[in-house]
Coordinates of C-alpha atoms and ligand atoms in Angstrom, one line a residue:
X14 CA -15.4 -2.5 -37.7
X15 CA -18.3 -2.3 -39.6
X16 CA -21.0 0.2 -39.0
X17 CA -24.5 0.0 -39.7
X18 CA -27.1 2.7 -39.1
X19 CA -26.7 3.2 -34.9
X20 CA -25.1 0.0 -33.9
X21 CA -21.2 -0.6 -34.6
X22 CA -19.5 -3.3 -33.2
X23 CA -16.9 -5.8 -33.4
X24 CA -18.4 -9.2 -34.6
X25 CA -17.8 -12.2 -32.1
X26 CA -14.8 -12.7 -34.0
X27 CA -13.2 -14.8 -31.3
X28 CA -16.4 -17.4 -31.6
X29 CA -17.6 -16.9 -35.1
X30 CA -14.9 -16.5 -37.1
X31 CA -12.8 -19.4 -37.1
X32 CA -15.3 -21.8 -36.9
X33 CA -19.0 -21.5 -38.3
X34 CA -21.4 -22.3 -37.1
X35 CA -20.5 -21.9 -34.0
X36 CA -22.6 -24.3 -32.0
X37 CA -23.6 -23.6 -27.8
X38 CA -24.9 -27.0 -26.0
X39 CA -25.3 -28.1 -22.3
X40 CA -28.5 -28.0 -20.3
X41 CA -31.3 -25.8 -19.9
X42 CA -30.5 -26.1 -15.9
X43 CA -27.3 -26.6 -13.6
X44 CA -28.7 -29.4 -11.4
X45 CA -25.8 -31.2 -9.4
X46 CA -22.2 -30.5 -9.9
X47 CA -22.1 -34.3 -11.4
X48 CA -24.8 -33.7 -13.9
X49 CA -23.2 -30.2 -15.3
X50 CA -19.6 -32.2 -15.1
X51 CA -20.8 -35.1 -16.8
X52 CA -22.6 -33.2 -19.9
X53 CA -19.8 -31.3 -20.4
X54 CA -17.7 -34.3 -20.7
X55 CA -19.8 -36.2 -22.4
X56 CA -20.5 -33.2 -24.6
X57 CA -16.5 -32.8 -25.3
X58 CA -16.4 -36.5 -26.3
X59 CA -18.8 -35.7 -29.2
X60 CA -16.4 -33.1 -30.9
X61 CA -19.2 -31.3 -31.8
X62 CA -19.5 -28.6 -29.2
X63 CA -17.7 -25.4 -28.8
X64 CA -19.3 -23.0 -25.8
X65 CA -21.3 -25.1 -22.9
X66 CA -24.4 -23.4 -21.5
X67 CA -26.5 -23.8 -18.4
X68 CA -29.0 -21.8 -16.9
X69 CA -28.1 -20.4 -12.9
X70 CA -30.8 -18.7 -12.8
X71 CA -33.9 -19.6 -14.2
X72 CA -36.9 -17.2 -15.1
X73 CA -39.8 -19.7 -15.2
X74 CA -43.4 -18.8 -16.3
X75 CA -45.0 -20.4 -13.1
X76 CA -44.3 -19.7 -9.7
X77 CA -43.3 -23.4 -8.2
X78 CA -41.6 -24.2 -11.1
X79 CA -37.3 -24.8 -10.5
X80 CA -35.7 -21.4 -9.9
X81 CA -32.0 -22.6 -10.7
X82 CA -29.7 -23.7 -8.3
X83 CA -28.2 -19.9 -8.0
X84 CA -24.6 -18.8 -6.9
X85 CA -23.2 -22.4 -6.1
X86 CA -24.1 -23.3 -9.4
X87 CA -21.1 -20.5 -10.4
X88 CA -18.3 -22.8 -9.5
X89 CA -19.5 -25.8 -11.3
X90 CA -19.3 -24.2 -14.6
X91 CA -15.4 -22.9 -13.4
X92 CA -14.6 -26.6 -13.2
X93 CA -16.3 -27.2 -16.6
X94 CA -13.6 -24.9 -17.9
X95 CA -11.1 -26.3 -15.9
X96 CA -11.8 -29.6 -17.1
X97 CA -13.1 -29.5 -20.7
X98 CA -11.5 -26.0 -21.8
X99 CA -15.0 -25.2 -23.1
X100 CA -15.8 -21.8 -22.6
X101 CA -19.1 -21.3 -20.3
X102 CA -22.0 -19.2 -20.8
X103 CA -25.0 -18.6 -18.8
X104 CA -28.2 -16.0 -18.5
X105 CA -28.3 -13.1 -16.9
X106 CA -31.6 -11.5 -15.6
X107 CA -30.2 -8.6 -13.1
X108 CA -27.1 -6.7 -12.1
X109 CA -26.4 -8.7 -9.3
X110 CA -26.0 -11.9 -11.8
X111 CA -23.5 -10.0 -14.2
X112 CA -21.4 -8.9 -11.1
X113 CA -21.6 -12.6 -9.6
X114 CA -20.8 -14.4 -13.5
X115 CA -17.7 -11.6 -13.8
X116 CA -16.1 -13.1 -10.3
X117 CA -16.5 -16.7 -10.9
X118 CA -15.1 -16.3 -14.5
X119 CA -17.8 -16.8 -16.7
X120 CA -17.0 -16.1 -20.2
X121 CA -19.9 -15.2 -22.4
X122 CA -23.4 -13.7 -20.9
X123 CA -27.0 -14.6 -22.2
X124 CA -29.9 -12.3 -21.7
X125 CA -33.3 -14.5 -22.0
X126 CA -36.3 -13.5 -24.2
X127 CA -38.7 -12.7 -20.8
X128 CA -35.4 -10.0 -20.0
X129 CA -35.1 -8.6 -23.5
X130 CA -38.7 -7.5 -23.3
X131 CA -37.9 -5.6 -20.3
X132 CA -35.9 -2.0 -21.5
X133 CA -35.2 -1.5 -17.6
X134 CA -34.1 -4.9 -17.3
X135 CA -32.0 -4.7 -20.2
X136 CA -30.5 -1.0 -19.5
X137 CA -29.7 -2.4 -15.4
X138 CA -27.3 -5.3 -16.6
X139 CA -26.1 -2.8 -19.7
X140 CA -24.9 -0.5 -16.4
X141 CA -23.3 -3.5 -15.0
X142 CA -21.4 -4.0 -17.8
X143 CA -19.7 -0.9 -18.3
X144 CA -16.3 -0.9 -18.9
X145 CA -16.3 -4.8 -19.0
X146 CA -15.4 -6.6 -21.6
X147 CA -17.3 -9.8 -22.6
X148 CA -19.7 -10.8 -24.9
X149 CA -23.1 -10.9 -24.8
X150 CA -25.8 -12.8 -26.1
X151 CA -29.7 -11.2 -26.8
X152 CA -32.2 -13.6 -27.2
X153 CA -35.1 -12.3 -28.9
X154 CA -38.1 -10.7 -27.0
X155 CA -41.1 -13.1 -26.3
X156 CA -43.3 -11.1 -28.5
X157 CA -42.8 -10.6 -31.8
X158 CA -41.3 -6.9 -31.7
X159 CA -38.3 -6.5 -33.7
X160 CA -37.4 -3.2 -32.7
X161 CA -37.2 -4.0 -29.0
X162 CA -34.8 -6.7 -29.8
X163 CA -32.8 -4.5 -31.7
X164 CA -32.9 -1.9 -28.7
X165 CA -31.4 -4.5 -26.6
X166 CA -28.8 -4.6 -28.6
X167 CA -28.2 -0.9 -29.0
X168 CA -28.6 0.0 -24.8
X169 CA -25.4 -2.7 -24.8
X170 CA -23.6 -1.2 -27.3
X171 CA -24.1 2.1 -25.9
X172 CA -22.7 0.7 -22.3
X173 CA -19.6 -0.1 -24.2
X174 CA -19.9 -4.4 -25.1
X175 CA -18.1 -4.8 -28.2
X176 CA -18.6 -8.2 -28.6
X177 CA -22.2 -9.2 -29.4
X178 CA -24.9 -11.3 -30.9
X179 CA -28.4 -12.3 -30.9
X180 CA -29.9 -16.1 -30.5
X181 CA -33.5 -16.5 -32.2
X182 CA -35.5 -18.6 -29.7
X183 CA -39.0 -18.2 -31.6
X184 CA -42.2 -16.1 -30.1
X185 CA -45.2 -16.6 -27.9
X186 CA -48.4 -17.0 -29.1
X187 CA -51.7 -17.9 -28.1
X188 CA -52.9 -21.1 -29.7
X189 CA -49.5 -22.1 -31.6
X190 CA -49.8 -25.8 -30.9
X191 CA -47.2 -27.0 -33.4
X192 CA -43.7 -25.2 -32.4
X193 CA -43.7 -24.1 -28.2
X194 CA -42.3 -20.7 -29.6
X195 CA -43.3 -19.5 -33.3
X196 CA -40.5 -19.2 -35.3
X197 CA -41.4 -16.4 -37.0
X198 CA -38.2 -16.5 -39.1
X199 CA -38.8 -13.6 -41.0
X200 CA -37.7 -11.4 -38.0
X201 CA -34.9 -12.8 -37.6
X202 CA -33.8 -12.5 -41.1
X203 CA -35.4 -9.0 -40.8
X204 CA -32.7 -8.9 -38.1
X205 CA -29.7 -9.6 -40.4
X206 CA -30.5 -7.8 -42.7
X207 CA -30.9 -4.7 -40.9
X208 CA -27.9 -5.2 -38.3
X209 CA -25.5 -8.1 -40.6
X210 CA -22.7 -7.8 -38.6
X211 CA -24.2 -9.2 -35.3
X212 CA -23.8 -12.6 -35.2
X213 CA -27.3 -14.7 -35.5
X214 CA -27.6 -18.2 -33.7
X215 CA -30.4 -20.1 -33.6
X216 CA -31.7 -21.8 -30.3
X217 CA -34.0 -24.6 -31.9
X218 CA -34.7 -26.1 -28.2
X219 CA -37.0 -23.3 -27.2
X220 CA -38.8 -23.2 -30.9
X221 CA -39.4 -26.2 -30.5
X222 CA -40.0 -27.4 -27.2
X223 CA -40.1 -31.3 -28.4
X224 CA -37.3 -33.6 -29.8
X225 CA -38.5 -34.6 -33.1
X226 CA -38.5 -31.4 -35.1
X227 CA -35.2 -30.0 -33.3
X228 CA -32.9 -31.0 -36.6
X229 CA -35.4 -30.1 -39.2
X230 CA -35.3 -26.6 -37.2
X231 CA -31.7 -26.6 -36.6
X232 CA -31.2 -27.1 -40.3
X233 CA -33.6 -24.3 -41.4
X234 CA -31.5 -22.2 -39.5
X235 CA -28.0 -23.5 -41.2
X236 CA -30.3 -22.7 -44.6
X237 CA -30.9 -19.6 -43.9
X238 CA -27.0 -18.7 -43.3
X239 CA -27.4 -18.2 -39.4
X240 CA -23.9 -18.6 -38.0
X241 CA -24.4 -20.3 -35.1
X242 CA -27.0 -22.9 -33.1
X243 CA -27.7 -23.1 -28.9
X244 CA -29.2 -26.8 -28.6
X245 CA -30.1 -28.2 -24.7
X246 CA -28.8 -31.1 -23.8
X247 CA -29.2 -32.6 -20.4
X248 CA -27.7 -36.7 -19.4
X249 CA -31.2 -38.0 -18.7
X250 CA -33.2 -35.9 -20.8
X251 CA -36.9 -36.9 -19.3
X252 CA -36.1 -36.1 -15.9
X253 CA -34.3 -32.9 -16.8
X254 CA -35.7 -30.4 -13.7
X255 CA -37.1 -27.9 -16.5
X256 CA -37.7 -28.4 -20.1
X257 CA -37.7 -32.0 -19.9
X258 CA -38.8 -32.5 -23.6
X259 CA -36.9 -30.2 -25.7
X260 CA -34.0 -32.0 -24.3
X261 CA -31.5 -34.4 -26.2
X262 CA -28.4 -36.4 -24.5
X263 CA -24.7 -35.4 -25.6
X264 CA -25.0 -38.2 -27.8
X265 CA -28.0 -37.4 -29.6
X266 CA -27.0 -34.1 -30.0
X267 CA -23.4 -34.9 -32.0
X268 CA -25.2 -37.1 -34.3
X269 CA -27.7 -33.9 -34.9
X270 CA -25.0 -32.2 -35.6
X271 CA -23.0 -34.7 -37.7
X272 CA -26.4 -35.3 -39.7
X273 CA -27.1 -31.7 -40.5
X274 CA -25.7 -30.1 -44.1
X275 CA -23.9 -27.3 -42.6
X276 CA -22.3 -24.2 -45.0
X277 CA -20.5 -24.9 -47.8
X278 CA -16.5 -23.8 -47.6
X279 CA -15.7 -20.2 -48.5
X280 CA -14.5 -20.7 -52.2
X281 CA -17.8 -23.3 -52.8
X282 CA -20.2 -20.5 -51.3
X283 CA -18.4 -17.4 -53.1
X284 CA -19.5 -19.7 -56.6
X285 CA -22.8 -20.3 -55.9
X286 CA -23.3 -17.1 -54.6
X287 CA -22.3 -15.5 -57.7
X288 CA -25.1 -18.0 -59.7
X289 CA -27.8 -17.0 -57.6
X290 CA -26.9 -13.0 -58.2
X291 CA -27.4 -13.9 -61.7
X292 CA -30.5 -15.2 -60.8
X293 CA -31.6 -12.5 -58.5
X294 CA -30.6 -10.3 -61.4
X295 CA -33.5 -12.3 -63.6
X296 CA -35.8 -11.3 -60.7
X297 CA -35.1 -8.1 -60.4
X298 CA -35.0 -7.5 -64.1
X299 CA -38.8 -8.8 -64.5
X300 CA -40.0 -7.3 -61.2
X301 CA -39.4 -3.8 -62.9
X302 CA -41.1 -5.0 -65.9
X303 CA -43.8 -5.9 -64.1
X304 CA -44.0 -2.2 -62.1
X305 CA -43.6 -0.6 -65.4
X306 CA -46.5 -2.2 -66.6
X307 CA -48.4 -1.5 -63.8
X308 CA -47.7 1.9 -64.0
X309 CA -49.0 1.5 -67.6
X310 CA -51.8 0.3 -66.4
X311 CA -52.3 2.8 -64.0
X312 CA -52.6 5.7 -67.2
X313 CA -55.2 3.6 -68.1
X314 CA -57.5 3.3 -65.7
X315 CA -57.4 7.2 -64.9
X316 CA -58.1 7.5 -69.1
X317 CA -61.2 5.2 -68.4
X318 CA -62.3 6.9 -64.8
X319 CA -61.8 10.3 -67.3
X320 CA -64.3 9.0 -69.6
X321 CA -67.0 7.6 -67.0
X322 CA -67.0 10.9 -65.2
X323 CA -67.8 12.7 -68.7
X324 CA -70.4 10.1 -69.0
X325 CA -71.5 10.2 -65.5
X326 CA -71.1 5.8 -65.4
X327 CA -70.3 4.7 -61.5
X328 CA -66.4 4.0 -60.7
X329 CA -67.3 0.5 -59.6
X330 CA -69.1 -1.9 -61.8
X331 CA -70.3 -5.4 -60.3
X332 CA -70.8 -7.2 -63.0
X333 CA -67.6 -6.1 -64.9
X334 CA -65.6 -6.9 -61.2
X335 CA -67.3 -10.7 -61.1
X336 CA -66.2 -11.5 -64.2
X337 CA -62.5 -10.5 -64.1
X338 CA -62.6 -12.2 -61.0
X339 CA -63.8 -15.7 -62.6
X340 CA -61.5 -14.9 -65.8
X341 CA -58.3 -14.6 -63.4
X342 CA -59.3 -18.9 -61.4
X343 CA -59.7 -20.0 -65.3
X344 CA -56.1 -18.0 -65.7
X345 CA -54.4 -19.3 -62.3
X346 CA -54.7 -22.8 -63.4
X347 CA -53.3 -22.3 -67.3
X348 CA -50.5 -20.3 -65.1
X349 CA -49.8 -23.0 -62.9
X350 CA -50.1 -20.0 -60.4
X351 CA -52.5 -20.2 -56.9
X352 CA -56.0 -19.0 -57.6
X353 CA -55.3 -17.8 -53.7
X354 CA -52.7 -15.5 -55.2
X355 CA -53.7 -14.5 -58.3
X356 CA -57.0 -13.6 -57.0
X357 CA -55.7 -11.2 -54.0
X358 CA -53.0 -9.8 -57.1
X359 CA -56.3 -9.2 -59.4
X360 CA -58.2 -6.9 -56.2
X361 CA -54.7 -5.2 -54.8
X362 CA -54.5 -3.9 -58.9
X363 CA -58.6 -3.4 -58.7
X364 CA -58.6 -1.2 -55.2
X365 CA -55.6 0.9 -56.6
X366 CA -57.3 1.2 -60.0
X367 CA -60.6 2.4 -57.9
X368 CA -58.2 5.0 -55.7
X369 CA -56.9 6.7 -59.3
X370 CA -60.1 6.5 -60.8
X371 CA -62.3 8.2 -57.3
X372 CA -59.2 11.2 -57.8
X373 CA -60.2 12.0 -61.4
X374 CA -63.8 12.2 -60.2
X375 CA -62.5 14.4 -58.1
X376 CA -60.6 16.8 -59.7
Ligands
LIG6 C1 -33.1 -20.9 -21.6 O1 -32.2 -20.7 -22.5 O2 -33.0 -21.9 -20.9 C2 -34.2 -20.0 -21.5 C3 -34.7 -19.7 -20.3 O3 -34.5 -19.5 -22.6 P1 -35.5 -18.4 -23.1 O4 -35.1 -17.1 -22.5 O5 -35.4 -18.4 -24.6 O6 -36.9 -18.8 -22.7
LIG7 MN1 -34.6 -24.0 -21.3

């Protein structure tokens, strides 16, 4: 057991650690018993699957829109299991749907990003879960709030689920015309970094929202050392009853998977791990040059705001500013550096420089 600031728990070991990634398909929806049946099989066929996923109950944005086909839906996924040994996994919103998924069977929960954002929500089906034992899924919040994700996480723990993980499923935002959900990776590696021992998998479908970017997403993910993806896959993708486009058939999908460069092997990784610490270790090396120098700096500027104060000269001198600022564009390009960068660099060092200089005029 690892532990890590509030949160200690068991990692999905049963899911994760034999086989990584560990890779959730099926369809956004149960629609008919022959639909879930056939995707399943069709899913098994492809060898590429190893937990199948459909949603019961389904929190849609619009009033009107398909609701899930509820408790009856329950039974289907049993005979999924029955049939295909697949463990089943499906969303949870409420109480009432842990304590209906725990008497049919179901074997691994999902809480959806328009539940994480709710702490009641969240807390009700932690309750539910007390004293249970199965493993639970946390997609991320619709919004971009880290720390409600990770509270999620930490009300479960707290109710006692040892087994758990999170699934990155991208952000809302106003405008985003490109992706349906913003990625926004750098919370979920934000994510690992602060809690590494829950689990990450990626759910490219809902990042998405189309077909033609799922693998280019999916492999992002398998870049950035996620350990697990949750694709939707549906038999006849375009007249899927929700999320019609972000849909691929059990077909499609094993040849995503097949396609995409996964993790090296243990021994492989451990190597080129060890090259790129030596790399890092170049980094590192030069990034404390570079703050030394700044520091340097620093004792220089306060010398010079000294010396303008005796000589009562202004702190801030246009003309002097205008030309650093055209000296550093000539200097971006013999650096093969961005002017964008260099430029913002040159006024972060200038605004500090003015802060230490308006404190000796000060003192
Ligand atoms: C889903 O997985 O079908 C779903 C509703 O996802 P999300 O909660 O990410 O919108
Ligand atoms: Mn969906």
């Amino acid at each position: 057991m690892e532990t890590q600031g509030e949160i200690q728990v068991r990692p999905l070991s049963w899911l994760t650690k034999e086989k990584r990634p560990i890779v959730i398909a099926g369809p956004c929806s149960a629609e008919t018993e022959e639909q879930v049946l056939e995707t399943a099989h069709r899913l098994k066929k492809t060898g590429k699957s190893d937990i199948y996923r459909a949603g019961i109950w389904k929190p849609r944005t619009s009033p009107g829109s398909f609701e899930g086909v509820g408790v009856k839906g329950l039974p289907w996924m049993q005979k999924v299991k029955e049939e295909t040994g697949f463990p089943v996994t499906v969303e949870v919103a409420k109480a009432k749907h842990v304590e209906l998924c725990l008497e049919f069977d179901i074997d691994v929960l999902w809480i959806g990003a328009r539940t994480t954002v709710n702490p009641f929500a969240v807390q009700e089906i932690a309750d539910a879960l007390k004293g249970v034992d199965v493993p639970v899924l946390v997609k991320n919040p619709i919004n971009p709030d880290l720390a409600l994700w990770i509270g999620g996480i930490e009300r479960l723990k707290k109710a006692g689920v040892k087994e758990l993980g999170a699934i990155h499923r991208g952000f809302s935002n106003l405008g985003e015309k490109f992706y349906r959900n913003r990625p926004q990776w750098q919370i979920a590696i934000e994510f690992m970094r602060r809690v590494p021992e829950i689990p990450m998998i990626c759910d490219p479908s809902h990042i998405c929202g189309r077909r033609d970017i799922l693998q280019a997403v999916g492999q992002k993910a398998m870049d950035l050392d996620y350990d697990g993806l949750m694709i939707e896959s549906h038999i006849d993708p375009d007249k899927a009853w929700s999320d019609a486009k972000q849909q691929i058939t059990p077909e499609v999908f094993g040849e995503m998977i097949t396609d995409m460069k996964l993790r090296h092997d243990y021994e492989d990784n451990m190597r080129l791990q060890s090259k790129l610490d030596q790399l890092r270790e170049v980094i590192d090396h030069i990034d404390e040059e570079i703050l030394n120098l700044i520091s340097n700096r620093m004792n220089a500027a306060r010398e010079i705001g000294q010396y303008k104060k005796e000589n009562n000269m202004t702190i801030y001198q246009p003309k002097r500013w205008n030309e650093i600022i055209e000296k550093s564009k000539v200097q971006a390009k013999e650096l093969s550096i961005s002017e964008k960068f260099l430029v913002s660099y040159i006024k972060a060092v200038h605004a500090e420089s003015i802060d230490q200089q308006e404190k000796v005029f000060s003192e």
